[in-house]
């Protein structure tokens, strides 16, 4: 299958047809858009708090994301734990991640690599040898997407692969924590 506008039109058509079912009490998928609405405001407030209050404020941001970011490795909770020890470091990590980049994907990749590096340093310092609290492509893409959904896409490997198959997009964006954002964003666009 190759990519056509018909493929994506069919995806949207089915989404619209099933919108009520997806958002009824049993599924409540609309909560993701509510999280998107709350996240930026809560994050901005937390980044303005005094250092001694930051971990608690960041915990509120984490809690607002419900199950969107944290998985068994708990990357967002890890940042809350690190903020208890080094609030200014974690604040600066987020500030650097959110610096305006004019949608330059090379600049974004550098910001993401720096975020990974600083987070890995904190894991090594406070939880050496642990598999917990490590950031991944999904968590970092979620921080970006939830903060600025007009300019970022959330990456979840399985779901993105299914979408690519569905629309017939077969260029490789890589895997793991080294995704090629230019190719991934082209698929999303």
XYZ file of N, CA and C in Angstrom:
567
model
N 0.849 -1.182 0.000
C 0.000 0.000 0.000
C 0.886 1.233 0.000
N 0.553 2.188 -0.791
C 1.281 3.444 -0.789
C 0.381 4.536 -0.248
N 1.007 5.575 0.233
C 0.269 6.664 0.858
C -0.596 7.382 -0.166
N -1.826 7.577 0.203
C -2.737 8.394 -0.599
C -3.601 9.203 0.352
N -4.172 10.259 -0.161
C -5.096 11.046 0.650
C -6.320 10.223 1.018
N -6.662 9.226 0.188
C -7.805 8.367 0.488
C -7.584 7.605 1.794
N -6.350 7.150 2.020
C -6.059 6.416 3.246
C -6.337 7.265 4.482
N -5.807 8.465 4.495
C -5.972 9.321 5.670
C -7.421 9.782 5.790
N -8.072 10.017 4.672
C -9.491 10.389 4.708
C -10.319 9.278 5.338
N -9.978 8.053 5.010
C -10.694 6.907 5.570
C -10.461 6.809 7.086
N -9.239 7.062 7.530
C -8.930 7.044 8.966
C -9.771 8.095 9.684
N -9.776 9.326 9.167
C -10.557 10.388 9.796
C -12.043 10.077 9.766
N -12.504 9.542 8.669
C -13.923 9.183 8.548
C -14.329 8.185 9.625
N -13.509 7.178 9.810
C -13.821 6.162 10.827
C -13.747 6.743 12.232
N -12.795 7.632 12.464
C -12.695 8.280 13.770
C -13.971 9.080 14.049
N -14.388 9.854 13.071
C -15.592 10.667 13.239
C -16.819 9.780 13.437
N -16.921 8.704 12.656
C -18.053 7.777 12.788
C -18.129 7.166 14.183
N -16.970 6.918 14.781
C -16.912 6.255 16.088
C -16.662 7.220 17.240
N -16.737 8.508 16.985
C -16.402 9.506 17.983
C -17.228 9.352 19.259
N -18.519 9.162 19.130
C -19.385 9.037 20.308
C -18.978 7.809 21.117
N -18.752 6.685 20.458
C -18.369 5.459 21.162
C -17.019 5.630 21.875
N -16.072 6.237 21.207
C -14.734 6.434 21.775
C -14.797 7.320 23.018
N -15.740 8.232 23.039
C -15.810 9.209 24.126
C -16.952 8.980 25.112
N -17.609 7.839 25.044
C -18.663 7.557 26.015
C -18.036 7.171 27.353
N -18.859 7.011 28.365
C -18.380 6.773 29.727
C -17.401 5.615 29.839
N -17.609 4.565 29.069
C -16.741 3.388 29.162
C -15.316 3.669 28.683
N -15.166 4.509 27.667
C -13.840 4.746 27.083
C -13.247 6.100 27.460
N -14.050 7.155 27.476
C -13.629 8.503 27.868
C -12.295 8.963 27.266
N -12.118 8.749 25.989
C -10.862 9.124 25.346
C -10.649 10.642 25.276
N -11.694 11.409 25.493
C -11.564 12.865 25.465
C -10.640 13.375 26.565
N -10.385 12.574 27.608
C -9.534 13.041 28.708
C -8.158 13.464 28.218
N -7.703 12.855 27.117
C -6.379 13.208 26.592
C -6.341 14.670 26.145
N -7.444 15.145 25.590
C -7.485 16.544 25.180
C -7.618 17.455 26.390
N -8.252 16.973 27.447
C -8.321 17.754 28.683
C -6.928 17.897 29.283
N -6.155 16.816 29.253
C -4.776 16.864 29.746
C -3.991 17.883 28.935
N -4.149 17.826 27.628
C -3.458 18.763 26.744
C -3.803 20.207 27.119
N -5.038 20.427 27.463
C -5.495 21.767 27.833
C -4.868 22.230 29.167
N -4.694 21.334 30.115
C -4.192 21.682 31.448
C -2.669 21.729 31.544
N -1.987 20.899 30.767
C -0.561 20.658 30.949
C 0.283 21.936 30.906
N 0.166 22.710 29.838
C 1.024 23.888 29.670
C 0.870 24.861 30.834
N -0.356 25.135 31.218
C -0.601 26.053 32.320
C 0.046 25.546 33.610
N -0.163 24.266 33.923
C 0.435 23.696 35.140
C 1.962 23.686 35.066
N 2.495 23.349 33.881
C 3.958 23.322 33.735
C 4.529 24.725 33.895
N 3.922 25.706 33.245
C 4.419 27.085 33.377
C 4.399 27.542 34.832
N 3.317 27.233 35.545
C 3.232 27.593 36.969
C 4.325 26.902 37.772
N 4.540 25.620 37.504
C 5.554 24.879 38.272
C 6.954 25.432 38.020
N 7.236 25.828 36.779
C 8.567 26.357 36.466
C 8.813 27.721 37.094
N 7.757 28.391 37.551
C 7.899 29.691 38.219
C 7.949 29.574 39.745
N 7.732 28.363 40.273
C 7.722 28.208 41.733
C 9.134 28.303 42.297
N 9.198 28.581 43.581
C 10.476 28.553 44.288
C 11.001 27.114 44.257
N 12.313 26.973 44.287
C 12.912 25.642 44.204
C 12.363 24.685 45.256
N 12.166 25.165 46.477
C 11.726 24.264 47.541
C 10.290 23.772 47.324
N 9.525 24.428 46.458
C 8.156 24.010 46.150
C 8.049 23.277 44.807
N 9.124 23.260 44.058
C 9.062 22.780 42.682
C 8.652 21.317 42.556
N 9.201 20.430 43.360
C 8.880 19.000 43.201
C 7.386 18.750 43.417
N 6.782 19.446 44.366
C 5.336 19.296 44.597
C 4.534 19.854 43.415
N 4.965 20.982 42.883
C 4.283 21.565 41.723
C 4.438 20.663 40.501
N 5.631 20.090 40.325
C 5.859 19.177 39.193
C 5.035 17.907 39.355
N 4.840 17.485 40.589
C 3.999 16.307 40.840
C 2.567 16.566 40.369
N 2.070 17.772 40.541
C 0.721 18.114 40.057
C 0.666 18.016 38.531
N 1.738 18.439 37.880
C 1.792 18.332 36.418
C 1.787 16.852 36.029
N 2.594 16.056 36.708
C 2.645 14.623 36.430
C 1.278 13.983 36.625
N 0.627 14.327 37.725
C -0.693 13.750 38.014
C -1.729 14.136 36.962
N -1.624 15.324 36.412
C -2.588 15.743 35.391
C -2.462 14.897 34.131
N -1.295 14.321 33.897
C -1.088 13.532 32.673
C -1.691 12.132 32.783
N -2.171 11.777 33.949
C -2.818 10.488 34.214
C -1.901 9.363 33.729
N -2.270 8.670 32.666
C -1.482 7.541 32.172
C -0.820 7.835 30.828
N -0.763 9.074 30.430
C -0.259 9.411 29.098
C 1.258 9.264 28.996
N 1.977 9.590 30.049
C 3.446 9.553 29.970
C 4.028 8.368 30.733
N 3.711 8.259 32.006
C 4.357 7.224 32.816
C 3.955 5.825 32.393
N 4.944 4.964 32.392
C 4.760 3.543 32.130
C 5.468 2.814 33.268
N 5.813 1.580 33.057
C 6.484 0.820 34.128
C 7.828 1.416 34.519
N 8.471 2.194 33.637
C 9.761 2.787 34.017
C 9.609 4.162 34.673
N 8.411 4.726 34.663
C 8.071 5.955 35.378
C 8.990 7.149 35.081
N 9.121 7.529 33.812
C 10.026 8.639 33.494
C 9.621 9.974 34.118
N 8.323 10.283 34.129
C 7.899 11.573 34.687
C 8.037 11.561 36.209
N 7.664 10.468 36.839
C 7.823 10.372 38.290
C 9.296 10.505 38.668
N 10.170 9.961 37.841
C 11.604 10.108 38.087
C 12.027 11.559 38.127
N 11.490 12.367 37.221
C 11.828 13.789 37.225
C 11.345 14.472 38.499
N 10.197 14.035 39.010
C 9.700 14.562 40.288
C 10.687 14.186 41.398
N 11.135 12.934 41.400
C 12.108 12.489 42.413
C 13.409 13.288 42.305
N 13.881 13.514 41.084
C 15.115 14.295 40.907
C 14.906 15.743 41.347
N 13.693 16.266 41.134
C 13.389 17.648 41.534
C 13.431 17.808 43.047
N 13.209 16.732 43.791
C 13.340 16.796 45.246
C 14.786 17.052 45.636
N 15.722 16.537 44.845
C 17.160 16.660 45.146
C 17.796 17.858 44.433
N 17.416 18.056 43.166
C 18.029 19.104 42.350
C 16.954 19.869 41.564
N 16.156 20.649 42.271
C 15.061 21.341 41.581
C 15.522 22.257 40.456
N 16.592 22.988 40.671
C 17.034 23.924 39.634
C 17.499 23.191 38.377
N 18.098 22.005 38.548
C 18.536 21.211 37.399
C 17.340 20.763 36.571
N 16.308 20.238 37.230
C 15.135 19.739 36.510
C 14.364 20.898 35.880
N 14.255 22.004 36.587
C 13.612 23.187 36.001
C 14.323 23.589 34.719
N 15.643 23.647 34.785
C 16.417 24.074 33.622
C 16.277 23.073 32.472
N 16.176 21.795 32.794
C 15.969 20.786 31.741
C 14.691 21.089 30.961
N 13.605 21.371 31.684
C 12.343 21.692 31.015
C 12.414 23.034 30.296
N 13.001 24.012 30.919
C 13.110 25.322 30.264
C 13.871 25.196 28.946
N 14.968 24.454 28.968
C 15.754 24.256 27.747
C 14.948 23.499 26.693
N 14.176 22.519 27.130
C 13.357 21.742 26.200
C 12.301 22.620 25.537
N 11.793 23.596 26.272
C 10.708 24.441 25.772
C 11.158 25.746 25.116
N 12.445 25.962 25.010
C 12.936 27.171 24.350
C 12.456 27.180 22.898
N 12.003 28.330 22.446
C 11.529 28.482 21.075
C 12.640 28.084 20.097
N 12.284 27.273 19.127
C 13.287 26.777 18.175
C 12.902 26.993 16.716
N 11.858 27.775 16.470
C 11.398 28.081 15.108
C 11.123 26.803 14.307
N 10.738 25.735 15.018
C 10.427 24.441 14.409
C 11.610 23.856 13.633
N 12.813 24.236 14.020
C 14.021 23.687 13.414
C 14.264 22.310 14.027
N 14.100 21.266 13.229
C 14.196 19.905 13.755
C 15.596 19.565 14.251
N 16.629 20.157 13.672
C 17.995 19.913 14.170
C 18.162 20.493 15.575
N 17.610 21.677 15.793
C 17.665 22.301 17.122
C 16.853 21.456 18.105
N 15.673 20.996 17.679
C 14.854 20.144 18.539
C 15.604 18.874 18.918
N 16.251 18.246 17.957
C 16.989 17.009 18.251
C 18.090 17.266 19.280
N 18.758 18.402 19.168
C 19.814 18.754 20.132
C 19.209 18.961 21.525
N 18.069 19.656 21.594
C 17.417 19.883 22.890
C 16.994 18.553 23.520
N 16.474 17.660 22.709
C 16.041 16.350 23.204
C 17.241 15.533 23.668
N 18.313 15.543 22.897
C 19.534 14.816 23.289
C 20.068 15.350 24.617
N 20.059 16.660 24.798
C 20.510 17.256 26.060
C 19.611 16.821 27.220
N 18.293 16.787 26.978
C 17.346 16.365 28.007
C 17.634 14.922 28.418
N 17.836 14.045 27.431
C 18.183 12.647 27.710
C 19.475 12.561 28.527
N 20.482 13.299 28.089
C 21.784 13.240 28.754
C 21.694 13.683 30.214
N 21.029 14.791 30.459
C 20.908 15.293 31.836
C 20.073 14.339 32.697
N 19.015 13.795 32.125
C 18.196 12.835 32.867
C 18.991 11.574 33.196
N 19.731 11.064 32.219
C 20.548 9.867 32.459
C 21.602 10.113 33.529
N 22.147 11.333 33.546
C 23.116 11.694 34.586
C 22.457 11.637 35.962
N 21.230 12.158 36.067
C 20.513 12.136 37.346
C 20.159 10.705 37.764
N 19.765 9.868 36.819
C 19.482 8.461 37.139
C 20.749 7.815 37.691
N 21.873 8.025 37.004
C 23.144 7.446 37.449
C 23.578 7.951 38.814
N 23.293 9.178 39.103
C 23.693 9.798 40.368
C 22.832 9.319 41.538
N 21.505 9.255 41.336
C 20.601 8.968 42.448
C 20.048 7.541 42.466
N 20.060 6.874 41.334
C 19.533 5.508 41.251
C 20.441 4.673 40.343
N 21.734 4.564 40.689
C 22.676 3.872 39.808
C 22.254 2.425 39.539
N 22.339 2.060 38.269
C 22.010 0.695 37.867
C 20.518 0.431 37.718
N 19.687 1.405 38.016
C 18.242 1.213 37.955
C 17.732 1.336 36.525
N 16.742 0.547 36.199
C 16.059 0.690 34.911
C 14.918 1.701 35.029
N 14.576 2.082 36.254
C 13.491 3.032 36.478
C 13.920 4.465 36.159
N 12.934 5.297 35.910
C 13.062 6.746 35.803
C 13.794 7.230 34.550
N 14.054 6.349 33.614
C 14.749 6.743 32.385
C 13.766 7.341 31.389
N 14.212 8.397 30.735
C 13.404 9.018 29.690
C 13.485 8.171 28.421
N 12.483 8.317 27.567
C 12.485 7.623 26.288
C 11.834 8.535 25.253
N 11.831 8.089 24.010
C 11.269 8.921 22.941
C 9.812 9.279 23.213
N 9.080 8.353 23.792
C 7.678 8.641 24.094
C 7.551 9.734 25.161
N 8.270 9.596 26.269
C 8.107 10.563 27.358
C 8.512 11.967 26.917
N 9.642 12.090 26.250
C 10.109 13.422 25.850
C 9.189 14.016 24.776
N 8.739 13.173 23.843
C 7.800 13.690 22.832
C 6.489 14.115 23.493
N 6.085 13.422 24.555
C 4.855 13.788 25.271
C 5.020 15.118 25.998
N 6.180 15.360 26.624
C 6.400 16.655 27.277
C 6.265 17.778 26.249
N 6.829 17.550 25.064
C 6.760 18.565 24.010
C 5.341 18.718 23.464
N 4.705 17.604 23.143
C 3.353 17.648 22.573
C 2.351 18.272 23.540
N 2.362 17.831 24.782
C 1.390 18.352 25.740
C 1.613 19.835 26.015
N 2.848 20.274 25.889
C 3.151 21.687 26.104
C 2.781 22.539 24.887
N 2.981 21.981 23.697
C 2.743 22.746 22.466
C 2.231 21.812 21.363
N 0.949 21.400 21.462
C 0.407 20.430 20.503
C 0.290 20.953 19.074
N 0.403 22.250 18.877
C 0.336 22.784 17.518
C 1.636 22.559 16.745
N 2.722 22.257 17.449
C 4.017 22.141 16.778
C 4.761 20.837 17.049
N 4.166 19.944 17.825
C 4.839 18.689 18.156
C 3.869 17.520 18.061
N 4.444 16.338 17.904
C 3.664 15.108 17.854
C 4.166 14.158 18.929
N 3.241 13.416 19.501
C 3.613 12.437 20.510
C 3.985 11.133 19.824
N 5.072 10.548 20.257
C 5.567 9.309 19.672
C 5.314 8.139 20.612
N 4.573 7.172 20.121
C 4.423 5.875 20.787
C 4.687 4.858 19.690
N 5.750 4.099 19.834
C 6.257 3.250 18.756
C 5.178 2.394 18.101
N 4.458 1.617 18.879
C 3.478 0.688 18.311
C 2.366 1.431 17.593
N 1.821 2.451 18.231
C 0.727 3.202 17.634
C 1.171 3.932 16.377
N 2.379 4.487 16.392
C 2.885 5.203 15.219
C 3.129 4.244 14.058
N 3.637 3.075 14.360
C 3.852 2.064 13.313
C 2.512 1.653 12.699
N 1.506 1.451 13.552
C 0.175 1.095 13.039
C -0.380 2.200 12.149
N -0.197 3.449 12.571
C -0.685 4.565 11.764
C 0.058 4.620 10.437
N 1.362 4.446 10.474
C 2.151 4.464 9.239
C 1.673 3.370 8.286
N 1.440 2.171 8.819
C 0.928 1.074 7.982
C -0.441 1.423 7.414
N -1.264 2.024 8.248
C -2.631 2.369 7.858
C -2.652 3.353 6.690
N -1.749 4.323 6.712
C -1.747 5.330 5.649
C -0.729 5.020 4.557
N -0.008 3.909 4.701
C 0.946 3.519 3.675
C 2.211 4.353 3.672
N 2.698 4.715 4.845
C 3.937 5.490 4.970
C 5.032 4.530 5.408
N 6.028 4.307 4.557
C 7.017 3.277 4.854
C 8.449 3.792 4.952
N 8.644 5.101 4.988
C 9.989 5.614 5.240
C 10.332 5.322 6.696
N 11.564 4.964 6.969
C 11.960 4.596 8.328
C 12.405 5.817 9.127
N 11.797 5.987 10.288
C 12.209 7.069 11.193
C 13.117 6.542 12.293
N 13.530 5.289 12.194
C 14.422 4.709 13.192
C 13.629 4.056 14.307
N 14.308 3.841 15.416
C 13.640 3.182 16.536
C 14.281 3.609 17.846
N 13.680 3.149 18.910
C 14.219 3.455 20.239
C 14.224 4.938 20.519
N 15.301 5.397 21.111
C 15.411 6.801 21.483
C 16.130 7.634 20.435
N 16.332 7.054 19.269
C 17.031 7.760 18.198
C 16.143 7.933 16.975
N 14.912 8.361 17.186
C 14.035 8.525 16.036
C 14.438 9.771 15.251
N 14.276 9.685 13.950
C 14.566 10.808 13.062
C 13.294 11.644 12.977
N 13.316 12.757 13.669
C 12.111 13.578 13.782
C 11.657 14.120 12.434
N 12.593 14.396 11.526
C 12.171 14.929 10.232
C 11.278 13.928 9.499
N 11.634 12.657 9.539
C 10.837 11.629 8.870
C 9.559 11.359 9.652
N 9.660 11.242 10.985
C 8.485 11.007 11.805
C 7.478 12.159 11.651
N 7.957 13.406 11.693
C 7.055 14.557 11.560
C 6.435 14.602 10.164
N 7.194 14.184 9.146
C 6.634 14.150 7.783
C 5.477 13.167 7.733
N 5.635 12.013 8.387
C 4.530 11.049 8.435
C 3.333 11.669 9.152
N 3.578 12.317 10.290
C 2.481 12.917 11.056
C 1.801 14.040 10.277
N 2.603 14.851 9.615
C 2.026 15.946 8.810
C 1.143 15.387 7.706
